[in-house]
Amino acid sequence: MKHYFLSELKKYRHRFLFSTLILGVAIQLLWVAWAMNNFLSDHSPKLFFGVFEYNIATLNSLILPVLFAVLAGRITDLESKENTYRLLLIRIEPKVLYRLKTCTMLIFSTLIALLQILFISIYEKVMNNSILYPHWEIWHFLNVFLVTSALALFNLFFCMKFENHLLALIVGLFFGFIGFLSTLFPPIVSRLFLFTYYHELSVVVPHYSNKDLTFTYRAFPILPSIIIIGACILFYIIGIREFCKREF
């Protein structure tokens, strides 16, 4: 399995996957930093972590569905365009190949979460603010990793199922648009969409009263976490079954 995984990674050397991921995260976090500077110039520094978490959750809902549609397309388009699945499957079982792609997507999910934590920590020190929520790194990592993994597995299934990866990009753009508007939906509606769970799993809850913005902190939500983990398992099972049944 290790040999197969290293061979899989070698195929990505000239496909700029990590550059694409880093560029997407950089655009997202620079946008957040710009918004933070404008907001904190007129508000208390005590709102620092609440505003940061809320803005990042919103931009995760907007950008990550598109970014992971692109990444899933990039790691599968070589086999799809050149029709090399049949050649690959002479030496490797379909379920092993699908697991290799799954591991790659989960690595991307992990990197996204770690890069965001690193950026928040650096920005906190540069702005000389303190994060009041204890062990926030753990909860932020779980939030981003779990929801992004569900998106990653959905996009992987979509790209392994359909040869036309433009469909996956269109779906990602649609999800991003809905994700950006998701905070305007009633909770019972927003919870039907995976990408809204960046807010559902956040430990930060915003409150508006008399044009004043405040934040309260809560324990990491258990039920939304179970739903997201269930979604990850479901997408993986459906994806690997569909791929193994596919005729090449």
Coordinates of C-alpha atoms in Angstrom, one line a residue:
M1 CA 0.0 0.0 0.0
K2 CA 2.9 2.4 0.8
H3 CA 4.5 1.7 -2.6
Y4 CA 1.2 2.5 -4.3
F5 CA 0.7 5.6 -2.4
L6 CA 4.2 6.9 -3.2
S7 CA 3.6 6.1 -6.8
E8 CA 0.3 8.0 -6.7
L9 CA 2.0 11.1 -5.2
K10 CA 4.6 11.1 -8.0
K11 CA 1.8 11.6 -10.5
Y12 CA 1.0 14.9 -8.9
R13 CA 4.5 16.4 -9.0
H14 CA 3.8 18.7 -11.9
R15 CA 0.1 19.3 -11.4
F16 CA 0.5 22.3 -8.9
L17 CA -1.9 20.7 -6.5
F18 CA -0.3 22.1 -3.3
S19 CA 0.3 25.5 -5.0
T20 CA -3.4 25.6 -5.9
L21 CA -4.4 24.7 -2.3
I22 CA -2.0 27.3 -0.8
L23 CA -3.2 30.0 -3.2
G24 CA -6.8 29.3 -2.4
V25 CA -6.1 29.5 1.4
A26 CA -4.0 32.6 1.0
I27 CA -6.7 34.5 -0.9
Q28 CA -9.2 33.4 1.8
L29 CA -7.1 34.5 4.7
L30 CA -5.9 37.8 3.2
W31 CA -9.6 38.6 2.7
V32 CA -10.3 37.8 6.3
A33 CA -7.3 39.9 7.5
W34 CA -8.5 42.9 5.5
A35 CA -12.0 42.5 6.9
M36 CA -10.6 42.2 10.4
N37 CA -8.5 45.3 10.1
N38 CA -11.5 47.4 9.1
F39 CA -13.7 45.9 11.8
L40 CA -11.3 46.1 14.8
S41 CA -10.4 49.7 14.0
D42 CA -13.9 50.6 15.3
H43 CA -14.6 47.8 17.8
S44 CA -13.1 46.2 20.9
P45 CA -10.2 43.8 20.5
K46 CA -12.1 41.4 22.7
L47 CA -14.1 40.6 19.7
F48 CA -11.0 39.4 17.9
F49 CA -11.5 35.6 18.0
G50 CA -15.2 35.7 17.5
V51 CA -15.0 37.9 14.4
F52 CA -12.1 35.8 13.0
E53 CA -13.9 32.5 13.5
Y54 CA -17.1 33.8 12.1
N55 CA -15.5 35.3 9.0
I56 CA -13.4 32.2 8.3
A57 CA -16.4 30.0 8.6
T58 CA -18.3 32.1 6.1
L59 CA -15.4 32.1 3.7
N60 CA -14.9 28.4 4.1
S61 CA -18.5 28.0 3.0
L62 CA -17.8 30.2 0.0
I63 CA -14.4 29.1 -1.2
L64 CA -13.7 25.5 -0.1
P65 CA -16.5 23.9 -2.1
V66 CA -15.0 25.4 -5.3
L67 CA -11.4 24.7 -4.2
F68 CA -12.0 21.0 -3.5
A69 CA -14.0 20.6 -6.7
V70 CA -10.8 21.8 -8.5
L71 CA -8.5 19.6 -6.5
A72 CA -10.7 16.5 -6.9
G73 CA -10.7 17.2 -10.7
R74 CA -7.0 17.6 -10.8
I75 CA -6.2 14.3 -9.1
T76 CA -8.5 12.3 -11.3
D77 CA -8.4 14.1 -14.7
L78 CA -5.2 12.3 -15.8
E79 CA -6.9 8.9 -15.6
S80 CA -10.2 10.2 -17.0
K81 CA -8.7 12.1 -20.0
E82 CA -6.2 9.5 -21.0
N83 CA -8.5 6.6 -20.1
T84 CA -5.8 4.9 -18.1
Y85 CA -8.0 3.3 -15.5
R86 CA -8.0 0.1 -17.4
L87 CA -4.2 -0.1 -17.5
L88 CA -3.9 0.9 -13.8
L89 CA -6.4 -1.7 -12.7
I90 CA -4.3 -4.5 -14.3
R91 CA -1.9 -4.0 -11.4
I92 CA -4.0 -2.6 -8.6
E93 CA -7.5 -3.4 -7.3
P94 CA -10.2 -0.7 -7.9
K95 CA -10.8 -0.3 -4.1
V96 CA -7.1 0.3 -3.5
L97 CA -7.0 3.0 -6.2
Y98 CA -10.0 4.7 -4.7
R99 CA -8.5 4.6 -1.2
L100 CA -5.3 6.2 -2.6
K101 CA -7.4 9.1 -4.0
T102 CA -9.3 9.3 -0.7
C103 CA -6.0 9.6 1.3
T104 CA -4.8 12.3 -1.0
M105 CA -8.0 14.3 -0.5
L106 CA -7.9 13.8 3.3
I107 CA -4.3 15.1 3.3
F108 CA -5.6 18.3 1.6
S109 CA -8.3 18.6 4.3
T110 CA -5.7 18.3 7.0
L111 CA -3.4 20.9 5.3
I112 CA -6.3 23.4 5.0
A113 CA -7.0 23.2 8.7
L114 CA -3.4 23.4 9.8
L115 CA -2.7 26.4 7.5
Q116 CA -5.7 28.3 9.0
I117 CA -4.5 27.6 12.5
L118 CA -1.0 28.8 11.7
F119 CA -2.3 32.0 10.1
I120 CA -4.6 32.8 13.0
S121 CA -1.8 32.3 15.5
I122 CA 0.6 34.6 13.5
Y123 CA -2.1 37.2 13.0
E124 CA -2.9 37.1 16.7
K125 CA 0.7 37.9 17.6
V126 CA 1.1 40.6 14.9
M127 CA -2.1 42.3 16.1
N128 CA -1.2 41.8 19.8
N129 CA -4.6 40.3 20.6
S130 CA -5.3 37.3 22.7
I131 CA -7.7 34.4 22.0
L132 CA -9.9 33.9 25.0
Y133 CA -11.2 30.5 24.0
P134 CA -9.1 27.7 25.6
H135 CA -7.7 25.0 23.2
W136 CA -9.2 26.8 20.2
E137 CA -6.6 25.1 17.9
I138 CA -8.2 21.7 18.6
W139 CA -11.7 22.8 18.0
H140 CA -10.9 24.8 14.9
F141 CA -9.0 21.9 13.4
L142 CA -11.9 19.5 14.1
N143 CA -14.3 22.0 12.5
V144 CA -12.4 22.6 9.3
F145 CA -11.1 19.0 8.9
L146 CA -14.4 17.2 9.4
V147 CA -16.5 19.5 7.1
T148 CA -13.8 19.8 4.5
S149 CA -13.3 16.0 4.5
A150 CA -17.0 15.5 3.8
L151 CA -16.8 18.0 0.9
A152 CA -13.6 16.3 -0.3
L153 CA -15.2 12.9 -0.4
F154 CA -18.3 14.1 -2.1
N155 CA -16.2 15.8 -4.8
L156 CA -14.0 12.8 -5.2
F157 CA -17.1 10.6 -5.7
F158 CA -18.4 13.0 -8.3
C159 CA -15.2 13.2 -10.3
M160 CA -14.6 9.4 -10.2
K161 CA -18.2 8.9 -11.3
F162 CA -18.4 11.3 -14.2
E163 CA -15.7 11.9 -16.8
N164 CA -16.7 15.5 -17.4
H165 CA -15.1 17.3 -14.5
L166 CA -16.7 20.6 -15.6
L167 CA -19.9 19.2 -13.9
A168 CA -18.0 19.0 -10.6
L169 CA -16.7 22.6 -10.9
I170 CA -20.3 23.8 -11.7
V171 CA -21.6 22.0 -8.6
G172 CA -18.7 23.5 -6.5
L173 CA -19.5 27.0 -7.8
F174 CA -23.2 26.5 -6.9
F175 CA -22.3 25.2 -3.5
G176 CA -20.0 28.1 -2.9
F177 CA -22.8 30.6 -3.8
I178 CA -25.3 28.8 -1.6
G179 CA -22.7 28.6 1.2
F180 CA -22.1 32.3 1.1
L181 CA -25.8 33.0 1.5
S182 CA -26.3 30.1 4.0
T183 CA -26.3 32.4 7.1
L184 CA -29.5 34.1 5.8
F185 CA -31.4 30.8 5.6
P186 CA -33.5 29.5 8.5
P187 CA -31.5 26.9 10.5
I188 CA -33.7 24.0 9.5
V189 CA -32.9 24.8 5.8
S190 CA -29.2 25.6 6.2
R191 CA -28.5 22.3 8.0
L192 CA -29.5 20.4 4.8
F193 CA -26.2 21.6 3.1
L194 CA -22.8 20.2 4.1
F195 CA -20.9 23.5 3.7
T196 CA -23.1 25.3 6.2
Y197 CA -21.6 23.1 8.9
Y198 CA -18.6 25.3 9.2
H199 CA -20.9 27.5 11.2
E200 CA -22.7 24.6 12.8
L201 CA -19.5 23.2 14.2
S202 CA -18.1 26.6 15.2
V203 CA -17.6 27.3 18.9
V204 CA -18.5 31.0 18.2
V205 CA -22.1 32.2 18.2
P206 CA -22.8 35.8 17.0
H207 CA -25.5 37.9 18.6
Y208 CA -26.9 41.2 17.2
S209 CA -28.7 43.7 19.5
N210 CA -29.2 47.4 19.0
K211 CA -26.6 47.4 16.2
D212 CA -24.0 45.9 18.6
L213 CA -22.3 42.7 17.8
T214 CA -21.3 40.3 20.5
F215 CA -20.1 36.7 20.6
T216 CA -20.7 33.9 23.0
Y217 CA -18.6 30.7 23.1
R218 CA -20.0 27.2 23.5
A219 CA -18.7 23.7 23.8
F220 CA -17.9 21.9 20.6
P221 CA -21.2 20.7 19.1
I222 CA -21.6 16.9 19.2
L223 CA -24.7 16.3 17.1
P224 CA -23.5 18.2 14.0
S225 CA -20.1 16.4 14.4
I226 CA -21.9 13.1 14.3
I227 CA -23.8 14.1 11.2
I228 CA -20.7 15.2 9.4
I229 CA -18.8 12.0 10.3
G230 CA -21.8 10.0 9.1
A231 CA -21.7 12.0 5.8
C232 CA -18.0 11.2 5.4
I233 CA -18.6 7.5 5.8
L234 CA -21.6 7.6 3.5
F235 CA -19.8 9.4 0.7
Y236 CA -16.8 7.0 1.0
I237 CA -19.0 3.9 0.9
I238 CA -21.1 5.1 -2.0
G239 CA -18.0 6.3 -3.9
I240 CA -16.0 3.1 -3.5
R241 CA -18.9 0.9 -4.4
E242 CA -19.8 2.9 -7.5
F243 CA -16.2 2.9 -8.6
C244 CA -15.7 -0.9 -8.1
K245 CA -18.9 -1.6 -10.1
R246 CA -17.8 0.6 -13.0
E247 CA -16.9 -1.0 -16.3
F248 CA -13.7 0.3 -17.8

